[in-house]
Short mmCIF file of C-alpha atoms in Angstrom, two decimals:
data_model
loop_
_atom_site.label_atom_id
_atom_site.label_comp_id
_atom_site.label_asym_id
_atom_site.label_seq_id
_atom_site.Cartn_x
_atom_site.Cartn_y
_atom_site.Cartn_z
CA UNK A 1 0.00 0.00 0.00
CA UNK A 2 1.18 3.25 -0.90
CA UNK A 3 1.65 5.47 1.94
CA UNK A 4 1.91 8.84 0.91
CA UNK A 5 0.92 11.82 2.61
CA UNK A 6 -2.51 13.27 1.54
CA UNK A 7 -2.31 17.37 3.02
CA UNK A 8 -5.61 19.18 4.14
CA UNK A 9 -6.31 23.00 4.67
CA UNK A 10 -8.94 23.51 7.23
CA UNK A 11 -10.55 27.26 6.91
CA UNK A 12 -12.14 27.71 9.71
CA UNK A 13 -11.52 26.42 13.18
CA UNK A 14 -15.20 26.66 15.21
CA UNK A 15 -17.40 23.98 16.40
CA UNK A 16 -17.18 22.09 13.07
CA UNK A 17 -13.46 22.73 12.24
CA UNK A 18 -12.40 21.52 15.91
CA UNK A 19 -14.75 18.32 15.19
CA UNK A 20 -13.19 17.77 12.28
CA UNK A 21 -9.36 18.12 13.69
CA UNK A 22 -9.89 16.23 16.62
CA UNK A 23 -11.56 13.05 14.82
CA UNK A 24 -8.42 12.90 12.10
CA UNK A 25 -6.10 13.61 14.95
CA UNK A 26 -7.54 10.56 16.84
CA UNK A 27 -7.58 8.13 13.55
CA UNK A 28 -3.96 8.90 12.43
CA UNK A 29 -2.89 5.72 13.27
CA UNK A 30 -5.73 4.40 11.01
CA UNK A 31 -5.96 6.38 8.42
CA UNK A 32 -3.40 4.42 5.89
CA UNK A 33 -5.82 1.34 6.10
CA UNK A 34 -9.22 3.10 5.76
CA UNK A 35 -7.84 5.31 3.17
CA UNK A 36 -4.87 4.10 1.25
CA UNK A 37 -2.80 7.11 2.63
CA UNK A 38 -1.97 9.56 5.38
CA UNK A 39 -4.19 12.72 6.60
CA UNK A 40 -2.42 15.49 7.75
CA UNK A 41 -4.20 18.94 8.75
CA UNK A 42 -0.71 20.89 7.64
CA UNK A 43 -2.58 24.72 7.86
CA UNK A 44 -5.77 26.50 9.47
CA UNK A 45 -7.01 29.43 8.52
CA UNK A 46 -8.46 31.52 11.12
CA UNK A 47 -8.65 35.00 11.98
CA UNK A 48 -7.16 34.82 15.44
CA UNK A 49 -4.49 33.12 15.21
CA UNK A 50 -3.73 33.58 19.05
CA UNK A 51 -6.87 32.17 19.86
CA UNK A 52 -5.62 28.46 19.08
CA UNK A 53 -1.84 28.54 19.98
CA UNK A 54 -2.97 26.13 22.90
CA UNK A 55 -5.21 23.64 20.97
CA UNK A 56 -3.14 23.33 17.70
CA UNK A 57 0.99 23.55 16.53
CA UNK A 58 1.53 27.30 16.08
CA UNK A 59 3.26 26.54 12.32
CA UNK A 60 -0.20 25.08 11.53
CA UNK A 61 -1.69 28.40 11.91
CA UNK A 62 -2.48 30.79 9.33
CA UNK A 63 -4.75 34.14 8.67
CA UNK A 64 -4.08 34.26 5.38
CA UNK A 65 -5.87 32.65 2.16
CA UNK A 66 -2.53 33.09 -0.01
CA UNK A 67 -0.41 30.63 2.16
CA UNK A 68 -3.22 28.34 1.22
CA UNK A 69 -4.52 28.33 -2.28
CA UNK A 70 -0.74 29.56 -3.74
CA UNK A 71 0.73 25.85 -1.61
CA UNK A 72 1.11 23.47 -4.65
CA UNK A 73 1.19 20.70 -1.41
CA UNK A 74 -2.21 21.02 -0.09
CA UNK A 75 -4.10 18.46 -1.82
CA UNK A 76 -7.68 19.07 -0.22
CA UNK A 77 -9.64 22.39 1.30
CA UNK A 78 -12.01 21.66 4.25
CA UNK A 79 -14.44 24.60 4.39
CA UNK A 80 -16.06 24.91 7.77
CA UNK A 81 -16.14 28.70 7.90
CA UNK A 82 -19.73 29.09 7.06
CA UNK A 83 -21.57 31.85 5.22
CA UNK A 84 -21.70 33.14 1.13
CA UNK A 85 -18.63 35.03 1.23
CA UNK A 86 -15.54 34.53 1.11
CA UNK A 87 -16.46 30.88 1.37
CA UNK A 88 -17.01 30.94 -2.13
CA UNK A 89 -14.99 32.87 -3.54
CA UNK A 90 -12.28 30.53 -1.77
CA UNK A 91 -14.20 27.77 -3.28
CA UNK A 92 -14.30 28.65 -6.41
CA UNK A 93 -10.64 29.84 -6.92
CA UNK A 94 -9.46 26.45 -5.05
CA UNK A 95 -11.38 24.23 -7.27
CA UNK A 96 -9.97 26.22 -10.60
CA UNK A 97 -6.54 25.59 -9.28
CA UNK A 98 -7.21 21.48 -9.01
CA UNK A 99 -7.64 21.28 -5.30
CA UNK A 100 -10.18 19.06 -4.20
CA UNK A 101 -13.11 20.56 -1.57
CA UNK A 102 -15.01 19.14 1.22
CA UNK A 103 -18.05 21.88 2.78
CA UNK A 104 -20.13 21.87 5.63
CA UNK A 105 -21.53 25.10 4.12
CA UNK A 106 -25.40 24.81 3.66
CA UNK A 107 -26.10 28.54 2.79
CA UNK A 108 -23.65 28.78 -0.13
CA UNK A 109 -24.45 25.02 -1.73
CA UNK A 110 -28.28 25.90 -1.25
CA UNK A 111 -27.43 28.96 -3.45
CA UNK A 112 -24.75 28.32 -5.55
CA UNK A 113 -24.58 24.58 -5.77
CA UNK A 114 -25.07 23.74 -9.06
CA UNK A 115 -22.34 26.39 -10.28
CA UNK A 116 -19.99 24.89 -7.86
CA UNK A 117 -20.50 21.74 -8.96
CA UNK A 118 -19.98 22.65 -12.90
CA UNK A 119 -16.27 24.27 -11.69
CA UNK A 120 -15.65 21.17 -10.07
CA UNK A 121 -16.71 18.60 -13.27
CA UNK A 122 -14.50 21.45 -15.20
CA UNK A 123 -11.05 21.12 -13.23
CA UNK A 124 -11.48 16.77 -12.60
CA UNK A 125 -12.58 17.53 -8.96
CA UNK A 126 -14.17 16.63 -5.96
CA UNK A 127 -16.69 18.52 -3.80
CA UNK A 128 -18.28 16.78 -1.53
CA UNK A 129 -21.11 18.20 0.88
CA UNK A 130 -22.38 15.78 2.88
CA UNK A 131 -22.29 17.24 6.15
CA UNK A 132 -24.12 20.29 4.55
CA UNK A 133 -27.76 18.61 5.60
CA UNK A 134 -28.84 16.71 8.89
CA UNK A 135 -25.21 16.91 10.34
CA UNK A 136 -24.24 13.42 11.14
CA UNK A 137 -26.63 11.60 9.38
CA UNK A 138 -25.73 10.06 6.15
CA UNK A 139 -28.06 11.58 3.27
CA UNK A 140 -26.65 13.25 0.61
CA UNK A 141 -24.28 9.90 -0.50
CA UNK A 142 -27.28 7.36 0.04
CA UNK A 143 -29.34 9.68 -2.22
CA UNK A 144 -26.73 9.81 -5.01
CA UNK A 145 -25.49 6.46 -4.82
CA UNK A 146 -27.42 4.02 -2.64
CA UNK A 147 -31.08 4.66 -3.82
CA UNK A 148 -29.95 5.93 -7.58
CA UNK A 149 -31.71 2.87 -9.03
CA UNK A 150 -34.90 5.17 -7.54
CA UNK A 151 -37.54 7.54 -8.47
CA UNK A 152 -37.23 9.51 -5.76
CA UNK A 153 -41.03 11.32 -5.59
CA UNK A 154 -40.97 12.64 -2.15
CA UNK A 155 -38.61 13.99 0.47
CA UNK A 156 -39.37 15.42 4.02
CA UNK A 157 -38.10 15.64 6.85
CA UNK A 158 -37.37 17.20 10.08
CA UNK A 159 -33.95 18.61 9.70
CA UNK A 160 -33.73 21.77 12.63
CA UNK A 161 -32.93 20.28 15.66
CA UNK A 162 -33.35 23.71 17.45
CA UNK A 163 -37.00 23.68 16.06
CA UNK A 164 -37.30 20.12 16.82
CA UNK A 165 -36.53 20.73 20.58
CA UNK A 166 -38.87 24.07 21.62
CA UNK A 167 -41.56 21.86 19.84
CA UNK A 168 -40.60 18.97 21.93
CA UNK A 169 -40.56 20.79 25.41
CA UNK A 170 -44.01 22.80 23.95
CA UNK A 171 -45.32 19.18 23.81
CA UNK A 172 -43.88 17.11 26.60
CA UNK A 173 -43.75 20.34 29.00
CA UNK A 174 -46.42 22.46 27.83
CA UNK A 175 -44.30 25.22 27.43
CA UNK A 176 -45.52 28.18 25.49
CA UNK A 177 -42.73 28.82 22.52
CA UNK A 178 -41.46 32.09 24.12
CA UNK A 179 -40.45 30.38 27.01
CA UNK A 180 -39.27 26.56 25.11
CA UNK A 181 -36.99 29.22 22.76
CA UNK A 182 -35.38 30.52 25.69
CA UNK A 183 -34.27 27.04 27.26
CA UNK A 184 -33.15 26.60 24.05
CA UNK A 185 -31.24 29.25 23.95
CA UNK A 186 -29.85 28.80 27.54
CA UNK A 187 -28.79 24.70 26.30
CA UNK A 188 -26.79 26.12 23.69
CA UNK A 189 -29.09 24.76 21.12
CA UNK A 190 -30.35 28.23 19.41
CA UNK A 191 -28.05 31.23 17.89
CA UNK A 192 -28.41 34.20 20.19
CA UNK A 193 -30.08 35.32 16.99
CA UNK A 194 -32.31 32.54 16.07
CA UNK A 195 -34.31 34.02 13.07
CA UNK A 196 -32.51 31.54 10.60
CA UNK A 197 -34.16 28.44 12.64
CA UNK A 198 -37.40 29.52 13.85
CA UNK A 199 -38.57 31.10 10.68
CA UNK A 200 -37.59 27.76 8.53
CA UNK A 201 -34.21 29.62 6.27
CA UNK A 202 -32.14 27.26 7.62
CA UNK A 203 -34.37 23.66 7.03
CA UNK A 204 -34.93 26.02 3.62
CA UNK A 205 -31.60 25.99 2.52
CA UNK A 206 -31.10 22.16 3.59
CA UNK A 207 -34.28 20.84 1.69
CA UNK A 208 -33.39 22.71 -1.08
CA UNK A 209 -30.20 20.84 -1.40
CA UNK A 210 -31.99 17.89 -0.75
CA UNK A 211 -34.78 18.26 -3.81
CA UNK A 212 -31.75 18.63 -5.69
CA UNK A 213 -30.22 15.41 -5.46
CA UNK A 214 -33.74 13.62 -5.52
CA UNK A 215 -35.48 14.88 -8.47
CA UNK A 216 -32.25 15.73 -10.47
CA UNK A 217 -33.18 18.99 -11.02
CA UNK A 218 -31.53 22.42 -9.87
CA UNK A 219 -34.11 24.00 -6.74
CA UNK A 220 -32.13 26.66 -5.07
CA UNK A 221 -33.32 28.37 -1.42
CA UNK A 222 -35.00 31.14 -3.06
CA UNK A 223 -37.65 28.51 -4.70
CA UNK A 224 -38.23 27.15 -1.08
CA UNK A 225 -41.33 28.47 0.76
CA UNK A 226 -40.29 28.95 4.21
CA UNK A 227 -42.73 29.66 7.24
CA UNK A 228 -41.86 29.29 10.63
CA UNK A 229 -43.28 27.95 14.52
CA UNK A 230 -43.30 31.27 16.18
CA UNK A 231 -47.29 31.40 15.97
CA UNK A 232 -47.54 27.51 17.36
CA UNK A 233 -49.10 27.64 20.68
CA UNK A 234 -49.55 25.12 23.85
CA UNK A 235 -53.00 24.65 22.38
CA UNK A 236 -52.59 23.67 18.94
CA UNK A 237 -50.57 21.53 20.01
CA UNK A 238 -53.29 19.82 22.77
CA UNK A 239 -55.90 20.02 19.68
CA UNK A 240 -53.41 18.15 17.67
CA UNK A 241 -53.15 15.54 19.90
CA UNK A 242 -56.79 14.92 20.16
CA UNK A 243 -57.02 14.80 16.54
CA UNK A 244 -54.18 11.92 16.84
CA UNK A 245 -51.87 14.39 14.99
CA UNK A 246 -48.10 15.87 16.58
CA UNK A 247 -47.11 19.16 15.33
CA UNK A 248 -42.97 19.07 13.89
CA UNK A 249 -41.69 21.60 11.90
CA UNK A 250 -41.15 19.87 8.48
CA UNK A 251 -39.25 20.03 4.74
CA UNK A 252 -41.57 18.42 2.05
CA UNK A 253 -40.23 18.19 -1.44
CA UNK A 254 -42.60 16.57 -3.50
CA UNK A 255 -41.80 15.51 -7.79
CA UNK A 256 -45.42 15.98 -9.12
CA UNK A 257 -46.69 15.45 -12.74
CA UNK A 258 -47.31 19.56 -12.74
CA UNK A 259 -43.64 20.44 -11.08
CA UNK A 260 -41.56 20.17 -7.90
CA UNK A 261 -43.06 21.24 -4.71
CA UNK A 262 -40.51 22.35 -2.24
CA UNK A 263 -41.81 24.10 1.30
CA UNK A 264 -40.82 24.25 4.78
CA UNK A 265 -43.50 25.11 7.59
CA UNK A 266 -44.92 23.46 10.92
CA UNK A 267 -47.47 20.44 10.12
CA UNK A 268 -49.69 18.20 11.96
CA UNK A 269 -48.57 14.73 11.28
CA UNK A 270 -50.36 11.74 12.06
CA UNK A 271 -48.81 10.19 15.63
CA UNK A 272 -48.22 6.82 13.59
CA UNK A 273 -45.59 8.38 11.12
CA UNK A 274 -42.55 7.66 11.59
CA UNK A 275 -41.21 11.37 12.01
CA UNK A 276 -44.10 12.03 14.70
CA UNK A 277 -41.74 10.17 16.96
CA UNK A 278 -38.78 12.37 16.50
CA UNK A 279 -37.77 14.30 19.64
CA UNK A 280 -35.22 16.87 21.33
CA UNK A 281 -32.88 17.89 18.77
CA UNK A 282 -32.81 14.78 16.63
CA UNK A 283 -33.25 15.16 12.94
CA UNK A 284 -35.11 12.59 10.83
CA UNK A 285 -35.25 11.97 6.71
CA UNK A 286 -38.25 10.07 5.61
CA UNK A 287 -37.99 9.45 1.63
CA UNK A 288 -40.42 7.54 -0.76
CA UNK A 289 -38.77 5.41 -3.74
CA UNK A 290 -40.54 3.46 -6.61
CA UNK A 291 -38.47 0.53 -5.76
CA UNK A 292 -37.32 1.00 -1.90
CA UNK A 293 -40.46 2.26 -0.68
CA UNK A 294 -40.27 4.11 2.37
CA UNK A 295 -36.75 4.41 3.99
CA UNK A 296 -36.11 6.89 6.54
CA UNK A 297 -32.58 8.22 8.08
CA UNK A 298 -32.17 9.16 12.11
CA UNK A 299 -29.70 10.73 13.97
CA UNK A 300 -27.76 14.05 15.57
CA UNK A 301 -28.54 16.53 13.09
CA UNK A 302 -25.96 19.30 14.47
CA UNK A 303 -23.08 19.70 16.87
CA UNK A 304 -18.91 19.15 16.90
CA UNK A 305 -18.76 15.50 16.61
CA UNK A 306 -21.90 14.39 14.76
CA UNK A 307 -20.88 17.33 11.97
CA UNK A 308 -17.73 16.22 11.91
CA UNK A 309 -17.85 12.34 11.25
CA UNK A 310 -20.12 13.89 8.22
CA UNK A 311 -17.06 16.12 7.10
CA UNK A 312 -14.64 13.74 7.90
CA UNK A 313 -16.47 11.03 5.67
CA UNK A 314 -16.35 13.40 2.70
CA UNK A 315 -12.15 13.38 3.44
CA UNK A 316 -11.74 10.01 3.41
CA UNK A 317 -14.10 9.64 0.18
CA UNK A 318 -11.47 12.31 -1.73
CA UNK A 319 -8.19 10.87 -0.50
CA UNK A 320 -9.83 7.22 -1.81
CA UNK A 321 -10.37 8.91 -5.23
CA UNK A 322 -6.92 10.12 -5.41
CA UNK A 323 -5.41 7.15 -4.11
CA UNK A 324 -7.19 4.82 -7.00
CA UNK A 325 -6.94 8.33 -9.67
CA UNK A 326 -10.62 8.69 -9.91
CA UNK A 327 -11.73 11.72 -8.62
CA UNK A 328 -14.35 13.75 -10.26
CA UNK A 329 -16.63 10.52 -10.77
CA UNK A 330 -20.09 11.65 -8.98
CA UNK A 331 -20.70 15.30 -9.56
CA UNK A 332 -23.85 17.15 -10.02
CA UNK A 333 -26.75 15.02 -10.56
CA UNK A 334 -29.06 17.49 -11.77
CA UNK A 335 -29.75 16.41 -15.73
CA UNK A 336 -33.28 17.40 -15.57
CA UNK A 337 -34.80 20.96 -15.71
CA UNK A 338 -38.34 20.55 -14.05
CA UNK A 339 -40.30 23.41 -12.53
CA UNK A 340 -40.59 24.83 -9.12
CA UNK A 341 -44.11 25.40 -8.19
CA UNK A 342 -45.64 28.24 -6.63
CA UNK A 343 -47.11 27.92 -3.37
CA UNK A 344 -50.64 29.06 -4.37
CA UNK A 345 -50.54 25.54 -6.82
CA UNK A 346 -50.07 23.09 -4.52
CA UNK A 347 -52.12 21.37 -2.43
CA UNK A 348 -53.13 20.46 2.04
CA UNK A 349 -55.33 20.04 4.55
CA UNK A 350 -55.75 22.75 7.13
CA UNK A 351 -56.66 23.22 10.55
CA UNK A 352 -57.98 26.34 11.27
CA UNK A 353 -58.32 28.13 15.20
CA UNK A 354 -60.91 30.62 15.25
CA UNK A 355 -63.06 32.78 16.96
CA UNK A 356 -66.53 33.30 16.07
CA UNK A 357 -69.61 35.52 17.45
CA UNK A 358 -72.08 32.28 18.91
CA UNK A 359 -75.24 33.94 17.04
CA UNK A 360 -77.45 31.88 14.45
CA UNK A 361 -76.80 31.19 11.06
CA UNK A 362 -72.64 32.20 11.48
CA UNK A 363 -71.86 28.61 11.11
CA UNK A 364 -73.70 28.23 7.89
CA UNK A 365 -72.42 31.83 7.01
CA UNK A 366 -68.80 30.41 7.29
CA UNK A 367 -69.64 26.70 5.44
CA UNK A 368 -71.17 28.78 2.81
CA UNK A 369 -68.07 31.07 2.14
CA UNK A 370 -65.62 28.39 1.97
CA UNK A 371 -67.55 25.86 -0.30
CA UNK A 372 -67.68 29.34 -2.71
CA UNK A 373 -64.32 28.95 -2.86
CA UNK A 374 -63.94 25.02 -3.36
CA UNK A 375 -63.34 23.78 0.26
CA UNK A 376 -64.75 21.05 1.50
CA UNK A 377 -65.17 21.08 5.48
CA UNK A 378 -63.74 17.71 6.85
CA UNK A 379 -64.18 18.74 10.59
CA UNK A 380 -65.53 21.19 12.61
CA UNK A 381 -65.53 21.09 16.24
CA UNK A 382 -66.49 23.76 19.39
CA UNK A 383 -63.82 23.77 21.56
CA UNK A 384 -64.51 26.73 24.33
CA UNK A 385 -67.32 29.23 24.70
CA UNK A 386 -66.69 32.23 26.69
CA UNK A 387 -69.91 34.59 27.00
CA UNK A 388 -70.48 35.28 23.18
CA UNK A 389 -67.57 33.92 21.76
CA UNK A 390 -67.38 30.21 20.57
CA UNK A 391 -64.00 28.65 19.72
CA UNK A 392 -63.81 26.59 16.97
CA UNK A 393 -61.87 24.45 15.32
CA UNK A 394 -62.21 23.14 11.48
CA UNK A 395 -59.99 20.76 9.41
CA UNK A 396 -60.36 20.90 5.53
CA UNK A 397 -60.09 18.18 3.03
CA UNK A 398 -57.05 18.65 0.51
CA UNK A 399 -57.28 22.11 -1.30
CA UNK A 400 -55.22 24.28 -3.45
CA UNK A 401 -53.27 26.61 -1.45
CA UNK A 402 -54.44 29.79 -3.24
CA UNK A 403 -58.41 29.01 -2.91
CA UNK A 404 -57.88 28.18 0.51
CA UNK A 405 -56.14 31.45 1.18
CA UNK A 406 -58.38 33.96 -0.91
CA UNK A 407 -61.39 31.97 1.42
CA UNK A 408 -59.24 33.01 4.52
CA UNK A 409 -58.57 36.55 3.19
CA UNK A 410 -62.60 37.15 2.93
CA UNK A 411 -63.33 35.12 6.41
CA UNK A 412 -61.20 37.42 8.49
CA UNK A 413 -62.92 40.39 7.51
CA UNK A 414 -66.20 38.95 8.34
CA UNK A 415 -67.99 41.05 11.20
CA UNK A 416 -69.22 37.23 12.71
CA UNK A 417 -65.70 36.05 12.85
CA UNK A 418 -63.37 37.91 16.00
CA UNK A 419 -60.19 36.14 15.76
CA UNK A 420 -58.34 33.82 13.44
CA UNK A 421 -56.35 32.04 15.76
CA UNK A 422 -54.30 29.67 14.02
CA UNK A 423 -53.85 28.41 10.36
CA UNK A 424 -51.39 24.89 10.00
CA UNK A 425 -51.39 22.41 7.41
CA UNK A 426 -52.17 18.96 7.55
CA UNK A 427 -50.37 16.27 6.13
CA UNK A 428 -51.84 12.74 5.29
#
């Protein structure tokens, strides 16, 4: 066995980048039998240098992108940094100068993906990305390689953990969300800014990568509706139960006859699916095959290690390639062009929380309004009556988006109706 020495640039050194250092640190030994050669992490770039004198070998260290992409004897950038720019610009130039590229970086391959992927066919290189979507859980390879004998027609998943957790304590606890996001933010699970979680950008970005892959077919995060669980309450979550539903926050993808759905936003799921029973931080990829059926991928969706073993896969995968001269051999998959649909075209089930004056006739007023539009009530149940205000609660049968919505724009401005509570689809 050849034992030559396969040398890695690291930029960035955070929770990701220290994952990544200390799992190749700890393998060394192994390294020449899983992979055919030696790993060595030979420079860092951060922007502190002083800040990890103690943790790694001073020489190692480097604040500069020149030392990097102008070393002829780095083989392989590891970009952990995070965020558009200058991630990829440093992509870019290092894949034009024949280095190969492992990324963690969700935001710039939800974005710019495909265009990375083109350089990368270009120049005979790698660029691999798994740890870009549900951290440690393997996703991105089994979709390109382990189910390509599929037609892939739907993907969804729960792939936030922060989300996952404040809807977990909301549940088990009964915790409004104000007060689950703020134990999440005291664990260390949400960003002191958490807008890019609890508004759905970040499972956005992830699913978009995801339909991707699937369907073959370029979806960036700009085709992804994205709503968020800041409006979930305690008790839609109680009236979800009793309906035998749990409420997760959830990435559907969807290859139709009429296009590709893509949208992330909270969803009553039936308690028998298999992502109902995801918890805490936990991420969860259920996907739906003509030939395998229904597989679905569990594990750590974030954090040092979990992100890393993801990363550090990818690193093993390119210094195989070289090893055995075959790098470049699964790029971009996307050989299809199909359409993105617009929100208003596809179709749900929705619950609806509202508040209505208890007088005659406001029932039938409401039935009435919505069957003008083409929906078709399901369910409709009083919950709570509080002098002349009645509570109710009504689940549709499947409707288009828009019809449902224009019937919603015209109910809420209805002198019977004093509150609309609560709008969230339902998936069967």
């Amino acid at each position: 066995m050849n034992q030559n020495i396969r040398k890695i640039a690291l930029l960035g050194m955070g929770t990701v980048g220290g994952g990544v250092y200390k799992i190749i640190e700890k393998q060394k030994d192994q390294m020449v039998c899983k992979v055919g050669s030696e790993l060595e992490i030979s420079k860092i770039l951060v922007r502190n240098k002083g800040k990890y004198v103690d943790k790694v070998a001073p020489e190692k260290l480097t604040d500069q992108w020149s030392e990097i992409i102008n070393d002829d004897s780095i083989d392989m950038i590891v970009e952990v940094m995070g965020g558009i720019e200058p991630a990829g610009t440093y992509i870019k130039e290092a894949l034009q100068k024949g280095k190969h590229v492992v990324t963690a970086n969700k935001d710039l391959m939800a974005v710019q993906g495909h265009e990375l992927l083109e350089i990368a066919k270009e120049n005979k290189c790698d660029l691999l990305f798994e740890a870009a979507v549900a951290g440690g859980i393997p996703i991105i390879r089994p979709l390109k390689q382990c189910l390509g004998g599929n037609e892939i027609t739907e993907v969804m998943g729960i792939i936030n953990g922060t989300t996952n957790f404040i809807l977990t304590k909301m549940t088990e606890d009964g915790m409004e969300f104000a007060d689950a996001l703020q134990l999440a933010t005291d664990l260390g699970y949400a960003e002191a800014d958490p807008t890019a979680d609890i508004e759905g950008y970040d499972a956005g970005r992830k699913l978009a990568i995801l339909a991707s892959i699937a369907f073959h077919s370029p979806v960036t995060f700009h085709d992804v509706y994205t709503e968020g669980i800041s409006k979930i309450t305690a008790k839609d979550i109680r009236y979800a139960h009793e309906l035998g539903c749990e409420i997760k926050l959830l990435g559907i993808a969807k290859n139709t006859e009429n296009g590709i759905e893509v949208k992330v936003h909270p969803t009553m799921i039936p308690s028998s699916h298999p992502l109902a029973s995801v918890k805490d931080s936990f991420n969860a990829v259920f996907i739906h095959g003509d030939a395998v059926d229904d597989a679905m991928f569990y594990g750590r969706g974030a954090g040092e290690m979990p992100t890393g073993s993801a990363v550090v896969g990818d690193i093993i995968d390119v210094a195989r390639n070289m090893h055995f001269h075959c790098n470049g051999r699964i790029g971009c998959s996307c050989y299809k062009k199909i359409p993105v649909k617009d929100i208003g075209e596809t179709k749900s089930s929705y619950y609806v929380r509202m508040k209505l004056e208890d007088r005659a006739g406001t029932l039938a007023a409401l039935a009435g309004l919505f069957g003008s539009n083409n929906v078709s009530i399901s369910m409709l149940l009083q919950k709570t009556k509080q002098g002349n205000t009645a509570e109710v609660v009504i689940v549709t049968y499947d409707v288009l988006e828009k019809q449902f919505m224009d019937s919603m724009t015209v109910i809420s401005t209805m002198s019977m109706v004093k509150e609309v509570s609560s709008i969230i689809r339902v998936y069967h």
